[in-house]
Each structure stands twice: as C-alpha cells, then as structure tokens.
XYZ file of C-alpha atoms in Angstrom:
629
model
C 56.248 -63.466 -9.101
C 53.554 -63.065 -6.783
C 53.827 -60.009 -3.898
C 56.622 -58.688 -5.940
C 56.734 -55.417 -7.599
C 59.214 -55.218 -10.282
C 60.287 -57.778 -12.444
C 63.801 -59.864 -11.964
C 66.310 -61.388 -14.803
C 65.964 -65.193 -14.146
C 67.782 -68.550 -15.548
C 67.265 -71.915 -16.478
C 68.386 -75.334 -18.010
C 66.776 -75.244 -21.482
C 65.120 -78.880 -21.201
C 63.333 -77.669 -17.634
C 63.805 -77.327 -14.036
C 64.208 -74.415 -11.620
C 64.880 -71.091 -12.339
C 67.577 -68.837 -10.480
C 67.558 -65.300 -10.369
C 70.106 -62.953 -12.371
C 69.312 -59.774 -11.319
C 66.924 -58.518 -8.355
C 66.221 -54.927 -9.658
C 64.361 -55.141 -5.671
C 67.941 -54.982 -4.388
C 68.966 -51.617 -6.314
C 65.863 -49.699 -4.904
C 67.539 -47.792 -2.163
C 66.594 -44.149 -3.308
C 62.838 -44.335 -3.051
C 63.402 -44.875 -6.923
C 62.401 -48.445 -8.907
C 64.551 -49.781 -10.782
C 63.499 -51.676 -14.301
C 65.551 -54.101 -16.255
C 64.761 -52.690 -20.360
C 66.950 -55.393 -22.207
C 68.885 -58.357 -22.242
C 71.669 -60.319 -24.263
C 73.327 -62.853 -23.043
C 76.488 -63.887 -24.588
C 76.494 -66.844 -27.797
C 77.889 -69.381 -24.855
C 75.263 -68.203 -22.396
C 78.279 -67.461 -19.922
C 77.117 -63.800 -19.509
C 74.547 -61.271 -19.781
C 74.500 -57.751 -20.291
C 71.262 -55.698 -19.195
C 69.979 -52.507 -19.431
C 69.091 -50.811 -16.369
C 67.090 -47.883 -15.201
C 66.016 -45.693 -12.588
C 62.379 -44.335 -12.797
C 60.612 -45.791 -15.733
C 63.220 -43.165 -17.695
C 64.982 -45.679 -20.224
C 68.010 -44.139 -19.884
C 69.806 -47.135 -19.548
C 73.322 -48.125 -18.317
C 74.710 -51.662 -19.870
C 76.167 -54.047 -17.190
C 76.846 -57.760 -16.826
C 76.027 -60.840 -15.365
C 78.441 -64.002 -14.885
C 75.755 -66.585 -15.355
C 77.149 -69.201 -13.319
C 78.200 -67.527 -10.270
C 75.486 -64.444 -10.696
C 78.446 -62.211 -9.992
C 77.574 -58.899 -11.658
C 81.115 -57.196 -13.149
C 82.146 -54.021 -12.445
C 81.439 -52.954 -16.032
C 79.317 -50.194 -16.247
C 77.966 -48.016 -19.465
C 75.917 -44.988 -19.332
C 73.873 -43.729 -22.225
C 72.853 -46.822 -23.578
C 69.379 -46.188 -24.296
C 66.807 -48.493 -25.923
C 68.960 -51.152 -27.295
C 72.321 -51.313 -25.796
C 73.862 -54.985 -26.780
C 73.548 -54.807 -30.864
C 76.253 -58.547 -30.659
C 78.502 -60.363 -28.742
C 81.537 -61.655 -30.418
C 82.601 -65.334 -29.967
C 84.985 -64.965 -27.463
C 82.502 -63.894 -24.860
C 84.725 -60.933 -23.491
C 83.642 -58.644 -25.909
C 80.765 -57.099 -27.321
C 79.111 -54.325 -29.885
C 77.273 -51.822 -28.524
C 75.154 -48.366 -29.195
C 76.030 -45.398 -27.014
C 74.500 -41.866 -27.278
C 77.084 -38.688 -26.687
C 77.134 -36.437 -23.643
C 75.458 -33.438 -24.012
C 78.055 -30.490 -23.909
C 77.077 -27.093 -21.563
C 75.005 -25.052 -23.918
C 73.884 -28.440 -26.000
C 69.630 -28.607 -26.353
C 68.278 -31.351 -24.736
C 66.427 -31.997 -27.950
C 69.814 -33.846 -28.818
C 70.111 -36.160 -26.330
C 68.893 -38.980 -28.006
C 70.477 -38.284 -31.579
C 74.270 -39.007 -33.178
C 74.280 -42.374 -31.832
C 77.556 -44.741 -32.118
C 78.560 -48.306 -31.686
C 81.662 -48.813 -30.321
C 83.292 -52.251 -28.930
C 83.835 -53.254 -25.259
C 85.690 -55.109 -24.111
C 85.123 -56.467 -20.094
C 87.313 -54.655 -18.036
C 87.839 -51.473 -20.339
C 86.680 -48.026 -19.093
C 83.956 -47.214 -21.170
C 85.268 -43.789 -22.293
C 88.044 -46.003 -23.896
C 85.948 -47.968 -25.943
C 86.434 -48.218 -29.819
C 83.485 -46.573 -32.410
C 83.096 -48.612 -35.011
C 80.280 -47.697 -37.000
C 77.587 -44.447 -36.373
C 77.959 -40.902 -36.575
C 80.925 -39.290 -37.756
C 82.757 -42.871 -37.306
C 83.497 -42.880 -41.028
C 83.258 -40.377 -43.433
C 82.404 -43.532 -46.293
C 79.235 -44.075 -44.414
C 76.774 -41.565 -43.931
C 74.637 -40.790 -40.988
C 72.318 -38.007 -40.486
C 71.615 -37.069 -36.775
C 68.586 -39.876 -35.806
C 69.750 -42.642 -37.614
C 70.930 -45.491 -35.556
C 73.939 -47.970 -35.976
C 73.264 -51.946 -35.110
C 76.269 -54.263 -35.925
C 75.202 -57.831 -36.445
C 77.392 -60.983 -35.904
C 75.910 -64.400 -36.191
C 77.782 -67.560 -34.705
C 76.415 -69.478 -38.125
C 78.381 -66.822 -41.109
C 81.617 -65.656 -41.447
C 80.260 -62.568 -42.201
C 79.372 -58.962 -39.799
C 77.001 -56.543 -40.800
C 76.171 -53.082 -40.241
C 72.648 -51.756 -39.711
C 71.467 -47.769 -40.134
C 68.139 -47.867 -39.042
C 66.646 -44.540 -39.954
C 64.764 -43.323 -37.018
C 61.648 -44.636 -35.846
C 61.554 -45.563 -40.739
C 61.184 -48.895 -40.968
C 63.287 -49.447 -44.230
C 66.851 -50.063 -43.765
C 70.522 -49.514 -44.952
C 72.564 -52.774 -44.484
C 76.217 -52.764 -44.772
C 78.908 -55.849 -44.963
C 82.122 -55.633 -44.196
C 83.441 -59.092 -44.878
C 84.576 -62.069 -42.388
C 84.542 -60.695 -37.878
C 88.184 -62.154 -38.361
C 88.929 -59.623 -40.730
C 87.143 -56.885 -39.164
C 89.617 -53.808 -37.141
C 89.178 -53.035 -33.914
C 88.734 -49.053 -34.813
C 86.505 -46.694 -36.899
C 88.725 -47.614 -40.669
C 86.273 -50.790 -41.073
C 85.788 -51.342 -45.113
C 82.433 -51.094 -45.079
C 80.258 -51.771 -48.502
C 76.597 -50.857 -48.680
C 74.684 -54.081 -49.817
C 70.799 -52.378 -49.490
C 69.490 -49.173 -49.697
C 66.696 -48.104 -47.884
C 65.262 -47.228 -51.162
C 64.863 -51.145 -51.472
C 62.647 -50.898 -48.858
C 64.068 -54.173 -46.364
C 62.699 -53.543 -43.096
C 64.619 -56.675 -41.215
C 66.693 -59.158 -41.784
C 68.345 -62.508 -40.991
C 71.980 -64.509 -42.328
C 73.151 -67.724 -42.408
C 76.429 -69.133 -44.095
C 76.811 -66.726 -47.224
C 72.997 -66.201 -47.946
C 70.980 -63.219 -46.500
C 67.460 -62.884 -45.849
C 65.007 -60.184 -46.295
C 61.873 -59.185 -45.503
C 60.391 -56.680 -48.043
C 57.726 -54.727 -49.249
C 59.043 -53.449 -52.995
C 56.249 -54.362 -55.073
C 54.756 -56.143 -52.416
C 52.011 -54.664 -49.819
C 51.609 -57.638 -47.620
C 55.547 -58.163 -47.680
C 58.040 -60.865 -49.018
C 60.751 -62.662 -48.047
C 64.354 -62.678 -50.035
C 67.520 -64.319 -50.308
C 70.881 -63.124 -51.500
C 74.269 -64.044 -51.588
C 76.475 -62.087 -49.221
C 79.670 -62.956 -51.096
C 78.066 -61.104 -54.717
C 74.780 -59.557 -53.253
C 72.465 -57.480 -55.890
C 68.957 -57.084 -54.705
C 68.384 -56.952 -57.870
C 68.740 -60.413 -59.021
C 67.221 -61.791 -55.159
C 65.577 -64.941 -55.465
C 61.637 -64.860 -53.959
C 61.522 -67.269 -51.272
C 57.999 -66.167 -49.712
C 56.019 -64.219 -52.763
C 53.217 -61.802 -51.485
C 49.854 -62.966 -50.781
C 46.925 -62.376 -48.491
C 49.334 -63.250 -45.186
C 50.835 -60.281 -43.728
C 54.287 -61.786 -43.655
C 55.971 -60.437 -40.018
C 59.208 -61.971 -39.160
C 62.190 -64.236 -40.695
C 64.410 -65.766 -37.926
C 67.370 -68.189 -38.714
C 67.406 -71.506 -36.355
C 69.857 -74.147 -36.612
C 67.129 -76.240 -38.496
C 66.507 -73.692 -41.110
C 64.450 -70.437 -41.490
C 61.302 -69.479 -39.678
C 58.996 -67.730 -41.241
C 55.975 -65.691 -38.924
C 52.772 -64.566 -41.110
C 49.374 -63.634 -39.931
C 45.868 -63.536 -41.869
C 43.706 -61.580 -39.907
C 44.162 -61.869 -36.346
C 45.369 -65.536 -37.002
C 49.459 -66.410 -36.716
C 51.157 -69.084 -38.916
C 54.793 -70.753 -39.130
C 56.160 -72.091 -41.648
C 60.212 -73.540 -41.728
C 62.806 -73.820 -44.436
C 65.336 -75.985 -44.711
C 68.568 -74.724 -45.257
C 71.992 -76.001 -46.509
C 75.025 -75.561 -45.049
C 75.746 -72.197 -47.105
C 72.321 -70.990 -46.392
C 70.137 -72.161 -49.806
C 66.853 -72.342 -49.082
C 64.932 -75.510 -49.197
C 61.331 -77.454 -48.515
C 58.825 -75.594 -46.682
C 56.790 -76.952 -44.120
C 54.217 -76.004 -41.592
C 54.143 -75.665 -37.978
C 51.153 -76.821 -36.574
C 49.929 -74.523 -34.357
C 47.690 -75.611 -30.840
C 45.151 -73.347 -31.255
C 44.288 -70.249 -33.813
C 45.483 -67.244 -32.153
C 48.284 -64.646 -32.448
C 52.205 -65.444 -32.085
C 52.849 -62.373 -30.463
C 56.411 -63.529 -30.096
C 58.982 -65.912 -31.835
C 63.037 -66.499 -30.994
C 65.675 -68.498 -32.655
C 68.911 -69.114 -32.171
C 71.242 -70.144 -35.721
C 72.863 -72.528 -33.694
C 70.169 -74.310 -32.241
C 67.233 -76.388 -33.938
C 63.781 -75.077 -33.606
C 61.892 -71.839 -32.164
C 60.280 -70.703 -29.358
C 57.200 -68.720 -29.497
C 54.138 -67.504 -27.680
C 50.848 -67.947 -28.807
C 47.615 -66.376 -27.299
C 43.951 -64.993 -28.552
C 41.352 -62.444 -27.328
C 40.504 -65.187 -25.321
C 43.137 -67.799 -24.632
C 46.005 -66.321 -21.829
C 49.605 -66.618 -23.591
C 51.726 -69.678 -23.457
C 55.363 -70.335 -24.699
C 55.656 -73.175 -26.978
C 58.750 -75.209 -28.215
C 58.795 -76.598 -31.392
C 61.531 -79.389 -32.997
C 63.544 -79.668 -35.725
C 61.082 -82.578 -36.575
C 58.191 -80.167 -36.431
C 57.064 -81.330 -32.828
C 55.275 -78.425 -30.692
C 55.687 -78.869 -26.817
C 54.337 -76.445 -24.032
C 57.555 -74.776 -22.228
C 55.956 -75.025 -18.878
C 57.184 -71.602 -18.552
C 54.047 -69.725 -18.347
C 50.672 -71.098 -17.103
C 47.217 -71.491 -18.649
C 45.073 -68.342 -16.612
C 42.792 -70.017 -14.042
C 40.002 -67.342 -15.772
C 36.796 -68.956 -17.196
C 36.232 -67.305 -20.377
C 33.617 -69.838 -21.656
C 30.757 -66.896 -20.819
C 32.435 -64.315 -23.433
C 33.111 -64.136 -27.075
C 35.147 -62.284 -29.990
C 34.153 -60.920 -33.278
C 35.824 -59.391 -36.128
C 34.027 -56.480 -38.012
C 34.470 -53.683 -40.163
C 33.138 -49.750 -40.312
C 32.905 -47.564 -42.663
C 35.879 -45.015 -42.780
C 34.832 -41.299 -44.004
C 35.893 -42.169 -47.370
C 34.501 -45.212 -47.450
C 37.527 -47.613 -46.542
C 35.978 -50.127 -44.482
C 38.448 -50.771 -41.152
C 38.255 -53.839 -39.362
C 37.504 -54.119 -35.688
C 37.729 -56.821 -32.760
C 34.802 -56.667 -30.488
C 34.811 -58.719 -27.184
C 31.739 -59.037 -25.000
C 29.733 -60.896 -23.142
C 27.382 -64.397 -25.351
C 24.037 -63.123 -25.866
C 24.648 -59.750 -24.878
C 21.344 -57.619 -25.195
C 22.029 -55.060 -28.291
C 20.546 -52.110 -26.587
C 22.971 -48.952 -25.493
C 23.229 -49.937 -22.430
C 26.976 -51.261 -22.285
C 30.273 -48.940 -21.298
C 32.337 -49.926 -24.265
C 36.232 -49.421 -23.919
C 37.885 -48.464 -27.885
C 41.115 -48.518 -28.234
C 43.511 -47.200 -31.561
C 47.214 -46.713 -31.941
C 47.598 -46.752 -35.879
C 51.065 -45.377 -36.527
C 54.348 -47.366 -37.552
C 52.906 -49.889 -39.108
C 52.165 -51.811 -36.224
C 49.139 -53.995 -35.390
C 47.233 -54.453 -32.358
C 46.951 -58.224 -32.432
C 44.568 -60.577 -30.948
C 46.328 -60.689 -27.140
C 44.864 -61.775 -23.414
C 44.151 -59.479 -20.397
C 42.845 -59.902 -17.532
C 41.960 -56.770 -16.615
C 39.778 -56.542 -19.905
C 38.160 -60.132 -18.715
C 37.170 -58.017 -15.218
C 35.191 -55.237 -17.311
C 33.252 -57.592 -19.258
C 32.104 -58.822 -15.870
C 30.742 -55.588 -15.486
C 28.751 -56.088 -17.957
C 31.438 -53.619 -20.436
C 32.850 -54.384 -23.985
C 35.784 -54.262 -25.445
C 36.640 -53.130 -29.143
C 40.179 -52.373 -30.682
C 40.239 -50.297 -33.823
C 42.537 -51.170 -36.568
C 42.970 -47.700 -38.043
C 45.292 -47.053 -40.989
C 49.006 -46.304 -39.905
C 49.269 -49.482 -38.156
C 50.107 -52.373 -40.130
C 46.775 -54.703 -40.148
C 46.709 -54.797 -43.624
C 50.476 -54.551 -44.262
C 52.462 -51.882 -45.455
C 49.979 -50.059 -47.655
C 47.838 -49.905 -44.412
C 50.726 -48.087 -42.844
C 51.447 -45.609 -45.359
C 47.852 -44.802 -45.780
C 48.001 -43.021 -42.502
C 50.726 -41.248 -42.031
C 51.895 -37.814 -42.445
C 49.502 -36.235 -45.249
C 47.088 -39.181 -44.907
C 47.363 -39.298 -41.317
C 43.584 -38.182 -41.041
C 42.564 -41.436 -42.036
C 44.111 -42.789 -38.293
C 41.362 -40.948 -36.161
C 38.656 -40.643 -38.800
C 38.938 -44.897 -38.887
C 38.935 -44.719 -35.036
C 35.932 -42.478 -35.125
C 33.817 -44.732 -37.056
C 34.819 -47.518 -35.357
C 32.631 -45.835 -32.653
C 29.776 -44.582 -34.919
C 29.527 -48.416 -36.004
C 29.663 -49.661 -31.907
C 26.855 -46.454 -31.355
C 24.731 -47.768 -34.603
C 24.829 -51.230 -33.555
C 23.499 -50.978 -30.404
C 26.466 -51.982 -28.423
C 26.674 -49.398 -26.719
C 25.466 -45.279 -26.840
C 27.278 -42.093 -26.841
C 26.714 -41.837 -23.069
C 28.241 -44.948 -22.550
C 31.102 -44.872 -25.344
C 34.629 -44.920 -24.199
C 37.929 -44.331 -26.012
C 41.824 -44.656 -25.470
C 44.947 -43.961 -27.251
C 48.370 -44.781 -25.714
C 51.672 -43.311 -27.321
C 51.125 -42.505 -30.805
C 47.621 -43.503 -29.594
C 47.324 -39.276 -28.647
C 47.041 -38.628 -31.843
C 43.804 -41.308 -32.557
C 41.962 -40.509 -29.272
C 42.949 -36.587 -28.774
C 42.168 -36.318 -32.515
C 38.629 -38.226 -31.986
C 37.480 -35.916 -29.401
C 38.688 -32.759 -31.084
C 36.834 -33.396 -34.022
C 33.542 -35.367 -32.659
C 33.872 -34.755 -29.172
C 30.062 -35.391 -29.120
C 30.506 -39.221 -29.699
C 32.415 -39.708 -26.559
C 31.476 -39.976 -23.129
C 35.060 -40.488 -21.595
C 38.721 -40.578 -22.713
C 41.787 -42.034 -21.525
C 44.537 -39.924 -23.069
C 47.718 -42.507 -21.866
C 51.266 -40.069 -22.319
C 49.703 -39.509 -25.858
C 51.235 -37.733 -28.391
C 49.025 -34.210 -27.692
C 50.872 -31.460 -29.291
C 52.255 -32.847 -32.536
C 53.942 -29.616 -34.018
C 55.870 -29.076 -30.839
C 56.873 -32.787 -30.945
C 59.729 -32.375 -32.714
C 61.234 -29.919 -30.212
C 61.383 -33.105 -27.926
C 64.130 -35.495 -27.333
C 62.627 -38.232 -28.922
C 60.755 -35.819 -32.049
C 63.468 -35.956 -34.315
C 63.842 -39.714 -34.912
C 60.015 -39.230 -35.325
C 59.984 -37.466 -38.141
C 59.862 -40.151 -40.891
C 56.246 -40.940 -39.398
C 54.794 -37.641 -38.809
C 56.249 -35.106 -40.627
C 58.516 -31.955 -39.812
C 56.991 -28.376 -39.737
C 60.127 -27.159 -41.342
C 58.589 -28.089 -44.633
C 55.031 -26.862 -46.308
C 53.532 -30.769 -46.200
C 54.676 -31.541 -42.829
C 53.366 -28.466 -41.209
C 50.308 -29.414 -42.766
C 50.171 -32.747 -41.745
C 51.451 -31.901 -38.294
C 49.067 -29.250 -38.104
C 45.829 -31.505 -38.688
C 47.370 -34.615 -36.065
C 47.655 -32.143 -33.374
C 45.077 -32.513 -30.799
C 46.185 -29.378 -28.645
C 45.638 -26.984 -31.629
C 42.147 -28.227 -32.279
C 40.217 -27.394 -28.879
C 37.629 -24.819 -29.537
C 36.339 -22.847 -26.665
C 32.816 -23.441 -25.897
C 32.298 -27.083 -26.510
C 31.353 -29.494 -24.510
C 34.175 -32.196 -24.303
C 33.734 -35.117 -22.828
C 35.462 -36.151 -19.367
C 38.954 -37.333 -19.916
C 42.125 -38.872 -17.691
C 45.537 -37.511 -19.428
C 48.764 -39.871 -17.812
C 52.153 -39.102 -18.146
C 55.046 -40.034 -16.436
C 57.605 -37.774 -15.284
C 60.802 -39.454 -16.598
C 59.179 -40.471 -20.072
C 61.958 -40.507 -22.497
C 59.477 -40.838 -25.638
C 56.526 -38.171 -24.970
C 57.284 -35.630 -22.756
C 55.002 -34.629 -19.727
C 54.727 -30.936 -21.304
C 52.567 -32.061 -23.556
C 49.888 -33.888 -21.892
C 49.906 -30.717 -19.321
C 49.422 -28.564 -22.487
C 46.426 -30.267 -23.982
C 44.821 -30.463 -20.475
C 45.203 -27.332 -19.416
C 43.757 -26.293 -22.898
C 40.731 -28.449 -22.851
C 40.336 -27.763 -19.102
C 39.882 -23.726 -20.400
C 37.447 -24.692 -23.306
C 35.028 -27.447 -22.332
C 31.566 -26.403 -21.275
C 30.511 -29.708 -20.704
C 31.204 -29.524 -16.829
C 32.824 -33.124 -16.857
C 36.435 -33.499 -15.401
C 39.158 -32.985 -17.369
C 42.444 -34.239 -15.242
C 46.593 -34.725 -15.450
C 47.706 -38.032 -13.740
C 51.490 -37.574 -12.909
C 53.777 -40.273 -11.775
C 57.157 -38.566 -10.801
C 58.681 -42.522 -10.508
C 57.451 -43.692 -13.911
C 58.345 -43.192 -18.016
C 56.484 -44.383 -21.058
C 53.236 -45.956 -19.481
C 53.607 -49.194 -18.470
C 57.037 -49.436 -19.834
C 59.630 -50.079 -17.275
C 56.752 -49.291 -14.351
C 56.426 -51.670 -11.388
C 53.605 -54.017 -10.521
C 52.558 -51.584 -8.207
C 52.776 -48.675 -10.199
C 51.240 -51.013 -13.168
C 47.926 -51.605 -10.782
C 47.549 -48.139 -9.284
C 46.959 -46.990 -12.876
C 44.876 -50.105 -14.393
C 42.852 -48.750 -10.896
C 42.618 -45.216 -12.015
C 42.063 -45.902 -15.299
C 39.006 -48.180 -15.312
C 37.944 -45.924 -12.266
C 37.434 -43.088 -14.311
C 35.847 -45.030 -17.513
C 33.934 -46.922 -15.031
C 32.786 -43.438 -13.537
C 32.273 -41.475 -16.581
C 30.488 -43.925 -18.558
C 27.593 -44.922 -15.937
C 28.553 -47.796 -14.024
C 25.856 -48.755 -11.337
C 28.913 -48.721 -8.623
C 29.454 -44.733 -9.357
C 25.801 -43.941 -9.182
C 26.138 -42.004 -6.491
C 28.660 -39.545 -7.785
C 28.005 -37.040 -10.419
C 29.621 -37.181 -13.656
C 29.882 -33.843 -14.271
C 32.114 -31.051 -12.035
C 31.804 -27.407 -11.367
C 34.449 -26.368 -13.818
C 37.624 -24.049 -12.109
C 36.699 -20.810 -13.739
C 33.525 -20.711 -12.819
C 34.419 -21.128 -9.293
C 36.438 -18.415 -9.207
C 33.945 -16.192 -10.825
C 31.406 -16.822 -7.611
C-alpha cells in the first residue's frame, strides 16, 4: 500500500469486500534486515497458507503457515526451501509436499548448495528433520536424478491421480511420472513410480483432470501445441492434438472447473480460448474469451474446482488490471487493482524489426512520444534479456511513462533466446548460437541510430539477469554504439558461472566448459573475457546485490574492475552494492525498489545528455591516471 515498504500476504471473500492481512513481513524486520514474502500456497480448502520467507532479498526461503481464519501463524518452520517450497497440499489440509535442499556438510563447496534437491511430506506439527522424501535425489534408485534436477509432486482435487515432476534445471522439457491414485500412494521413498514422458518428448508443462492429461509441446511444433492423454494407458505416442501449431505462440494450459484454458499470444497480443471438458477430462467445444482490450495476459490462474479464470491484462500503454471471467464466458473487472491515474493519450507504441548480422530480422517495441521529431536528439533506453525462452511482453510502467516526459524513448529488443517467436526463437540463441542474443540486441540499436530516434551519444542499453550477457556482450563488441549501460546483477563472467551456486542448474542454457562446444560457447557469451585495453567504453552502472542467490556479486565486481582498467574513454565505470538486497528487484523493498529506479535513470539520464545534468561532465578522470600525477 501506500507509505509502506515491503509487500504483505493479504485475504479476501472471492465475490469482493475488504481485504485482511496474512502476513506483515514489516513486523519481522527487527535486525536492520527486510524481510520478503517469495511464494504462496494456500491449502485446496483455503484454511491455510504456507509462505516462503526471507531475509535480505537472498531467496533462501523457510516454509511456514498461516491459519487463514484466525491469522495465527503455526509454529511450523522449514529451512532450505528455496524458490518453490509448496509443490501440493493434500486434501486433508494437514499435510503437504514439499522441495527441500540438503545441508551443506563441513568441507562441502558452496557451489552445491542449491543442487540434490528432495520432496519430502509434512505434516503440521512434525519436526522438519522428520519429514518423509518421497521423490528427488537418491529417494529411489527406479528414478533417476542427476544433481540440478528438481522434484515437483502434483495432486489435483479434480483426479484420482499424483504425479511426479523432474524438471531438469533451469531445461524447459520435462520428465513426468504417475504413480497411480494419492489413496494409494506410501507415505515413504518405495512409491511405484512409472515414467509417462520423457524429456525427449519435449513437454514443457502440464495440466490433469479426471484420467486425461494435458500437454503443452513443441515436438514437431515451433510455436507449441497442446495434448491430451489418458493417464490410466498414456503413450505420447498415440496423444490426440487438441491445439495444432499455428502462428500463436501457445503459452499456458490451466484446468478450471469449467474446462481447459488455453493462453496464446500473436505478437505482443494475448488470447483465451476454453474447452469444455467431461467429467473424465475429454476435451470438448472451444470458445473464445473476449478480451477488453488488445494487450498482453501477463498472468492467468485456475483452480479445477472452480469455474472460470482469473487473469491480468495490460499493454505498453494500458496499466494492468485483473479480470474475472465465467463459466458462461462473462469478463468482469476484479476491482482488485486500479486503472493508473497516468494520461498516456500524448505517447504511442510501435512494433518493428532490424536486421540481425545474418540477416534475421528481430522485432522491436518502440515507445515514444506522438509526433516525435526524428532527429538524434532523444536518450533512448534498450533493453534485451533473450535467454530461456522467455519473452519480454507488452507490460506498463510508470517509471518508463516519467522518461518519455523527458522527452526519452523506450525500445525492448526481442533477441533470439527468448521465446518471441516460440521455441525455435529460443534455441536459436543459446549455447553455440548464443551470438545471435547480443548481435540481435546490437542491431536493434543500429536500426534506433539509423532511424533517427536517437544517436550514439544519446543511445542507452540494459540487460538484467541473463540480460549480462546481451548488454555486457553489446558493449564488448561495439562499445562505440553506446553512450551508457546499465549492467543490472548481469550474468558478466559466463565461464566462471558455473562455479556458482546457481551455475550448475544453468547449464542446459549456456553450456559447460567441461566440454569442447560449451567452452566455446561460454567463451564467446562472456563479457569479462572480452574487454580490450585501450578502448573507449562507454559509461556504465553495474548492480548487484549482496545476498543474490542467482548471480553472484563476484562477478559484476570482476567485469567492473576489468573495464574500469581498460576504458580510455574517461566516462565512469561504477559497482552499485546493496548489502540488504538479492536478485534485483526480486524480493527488494519499495524503498530499496525506488533508490535504484533513482540511480538508475540518474545515471542514463546523466550519461546520455539530459538538459538537467548539463552542468556535470560526462566524462571522469579515470583512477590510474590519478595516481600517476
């Protein structure tokens, strides 16, 4: 809410009226530490909820839970439960599934800290250490599990049957396991398990209802498609289509009590479309949801016991809302977010395409001001990602609305390795094609620089996460296009990365340096190992948190201390460190979120010629040759 810093768990009454808080994370903050809330599941009855919680922006979660109705938290408490926690809660809401990582031993790296993962079953009231595994590593020598995979058991209130998830890693395809009716099912690690898809089948999520299970795919089919299967025979073999491949990116299957929802996008533009279901989970008439406005569903949520979805729906320019809609195909504003009181009636969006280096043409989203005068002049803001198959999609901000009052523009790269195009997209950057991410990034700005939108002196770019690689790649290799970068706890120094805590799950996407193509590949990402003394590089912010569980703070102080040595340029090259934050703005306060959003656009604003920084210079005396006088 308003004045407060870090986000609280609320409740309410489904059809409306006022909320009640859950959990004030404000209340925990004794140590000078925040506190951030990183999941949620409440139970099938809604009685209780177990959350993740956090000190520090670190992630490294410990599960407790909620009684809903009296708001009494129990004295349940599990450690270790990083980035998930809650996989299911069985019916009797006293129990659930859960994924725990392993102590590290004396003498154990810290690179394993995040690997051989297990999900056991608690029960309320049990010490944790006395908790069951059930599926994971070394659970069961039947079912394999290498080091980074990670174990999700699924039970839905509408099918008799449980299943068991191995998602390899940060790899998006899947190995799905049944094991028959939750009645049925021991309470220890000798669970029958039977392997029902490979991840050589390539499902990369899935959904269940009565005896029929449904996939989303992408064997044979770039854009993905949806399947169904019978869980009491299954053979993806002999699937039936329900959603064949075509130009919509298909994106997400989610089972309601009214049938299945189906989420696709074309372009930057979201669609819905419903299936009725029978009782045993046969899939029926398909109809469309009518949507309020063309924009992106950056969100959609079902429950198989319930009728109809809840999604949100927002644009480039249109602030996100949460709609409702009914099993008769009704769509009704929640209420539960407001329209933003931001005129937006002065700006507008485009969608383009440049000219990759070998000729792939990459689409791009441009936001600026109507009529805007095609002459250099304007500080443009680019920003890439491009790995994991996922896309940037059409989404509000305020803060951008602020710089295109100042006269700025906006422009987010779709680069290979994210999933614009679908899953083709994806594997056309990644690993030995993984070039193609900041080469599409890079002519994203040689098409904003030949347009007239803006000019090298005025031409910004930013990379967050897996965004290091797109931005500290870009001004490695053209470090004359750029006037400024924000570097935001980037991936920096990608044949190191592994040697992280959270490198070896990473592997599927980038590579490993044990082998002759993934040193290569590594090799070519890595922005540290591509700074060349004597060049003039342009002025760049690198951020990093202290506790972040996902890039570690090494790296960013690497690449700047290495660029800080090289450039000639005389602009600044500087480490932002927040010793109470993690991954960016994951798990960071409202405070902590503005200080940076301040720093940021600061520096951008600074560095690429804003009238308000006129009277500071651009350009500092660099360390070393301070020293030397």
């Amino acid at each position: 809410k308003p004045g407060e810093s870090t986000p609280k768990l609320y409740v309410r009454d489904a059809a409306g009226g006022s909320e009640r808080v859950l959990v004030d994370t404000a209340a925990l903050a004794t140590t000078g530490k925040h506190y951030s809330i990183n999941y949620y599941a409440p139970s099938i009855d809604g009685s209780k909820v177990a959350y993740g919680i956090s000190e520090g922006g670190s992630e490294a979660s410990v599960i407790h839970v909620v009684d809903t109705a009296t708001g009494q938290t129990l004295p349940d408490a599990i450690s270790r439960a990083y980035f998930v926690g809650v996989t299911a809660w069985r019916p009797d809401g006293k129990s659930f599934y859960y994924v725990r990582f392993p102590e590290l031993k004396p003498g154990e790296p810290d690179v394993d800290k995040e690997t051989r993962a297990v999900n056991y079953l608690h029960v309320l009231g049990r010490d944790p250490d006395r908790d069951v595994p059930i599926f994971g590593y070394g659970v069961n020598p039947s079912v394999p599990f290498e080091k980074t995979d990670f174990p999700v058991i699924v039970y839905s209130p509408a099918s008799k049957h449980v299943l068991a998830i191995v998602v390899h890693g940060v790899k998006n395809e899947q190995t799905i396991y049944s094991a028959g009716a939750l009645s049925s099912l021991p309470e220890n690690s000798n669970v029958a398990w039977t392997k029902i898809v490979s991840d050589d089948d390539d499902v990369v999520s899935v959904d269940f209802k009565g005896s029929m299970l449904y996939m989303l795919a992408h064997q044979g089919a770039p854009t993905f498609k949806v399947l169904a299967m019978s869980l009491d025979s299954p053979n993806v073999a002999n699937a039936t289509t329900v959603v064949p491949a075509s130009r919509s990116i298909v994106l997400q299957i989610a089972v309601a009590g009214d049938g299945l929802y189906v989420r696709s996008r074309t372009g930057g533009f979201a669609k819905i479309d419903r299936f009725a279901l029978t009782s045993d989970g046969t899939p029926g008439a398909r109809s469309g949801v009518h949507l309020p406005f063309a924009g992106a569903v950056n969100v959609m949520a079902t429950d198989p016991l319930t009728p109809g979805a809840l999604f949100g729906l927002t644009g480039w320019l249109h602030s996100l809302l949460y709609y409702h809609v009914n099993a008769a195909g009704e769509v009704a504003n929640t209420g539960i977010k407001p329209l933003a009181n931001i005129d937006v009636s002065a700006y507008t969006s485009q969608e383009v395409q440049a000219r990759s280096a070998d000729g792939t043409m990459v689409p791009m989203s441009i936001i600026y001001r109507k009529n805007l005068k095609l002459d250099g002049s304007h500080p443009v803001n680019l920003e890439g990602y491009g790995s994991y198959g996922i896309t940037e999609d059409p989404g509000f901000s305020t803060t951008g609305i602020a710089w295109l009052e100042r006269g700025g523009v906006e422009a987010t790269c779709h680069s290979r390795g994210g999933g614009w195009y679908g899953d083709a997209w994806h594997t056309a950057g990644m690993i030995a094609t993984k070039n193609h991410t900041w080469e599409d990034f890079v002519a994203c700005g040689e098409w904003l620089v030949r347009h007239k939108y803006t000019s090298k002196a005025h031409l910004g770019g930013q990379g967050t996460s897996a965004g290091g690689i797109s931005i500290g790649r870009a001004i490695t290799s053209r470090p004359d296009l750029f006037a400024a970068a924000l570097d935001v706890v980037g991936v920096s120094n990608a044949m190191r990365s592994e040697f992280s805590p959270n490198g070896p799950p990473n592997i599927p996407e980038f590579g490993s340096v044990t082998n002759e193509a993934g040193f290569k590949a590594l090799y070519a990402m890595d922005a540290y190992q591509h700074v060349v003394d004597g060049t003039a590089y342009p002025g760049v912010m690198l951020i990093t948190g202290y506790n972040d569980p996902r890039v570690s703070s090494w790296e960013l102080a690497k690449f700047t201390a290495r660029l800080q040595q090289a450039s000639t340029s005389g602009r600044p090259i500087m480490l932002r460190v927040d010793y109470d934050a993690g991954h960016g703005f994951m798990a960071s306060s409202r405070n902590q979120s503005e200080q940076l959003l301040t720093d940021e656009y600061s520096f951008l604003l600074w560095q690429l010629g804003d009238p308000a920084f006129a009277g500071i210079p651009k350009k500092i005396v660099p360390a070393r040759m301070a020293q030397s006088q």
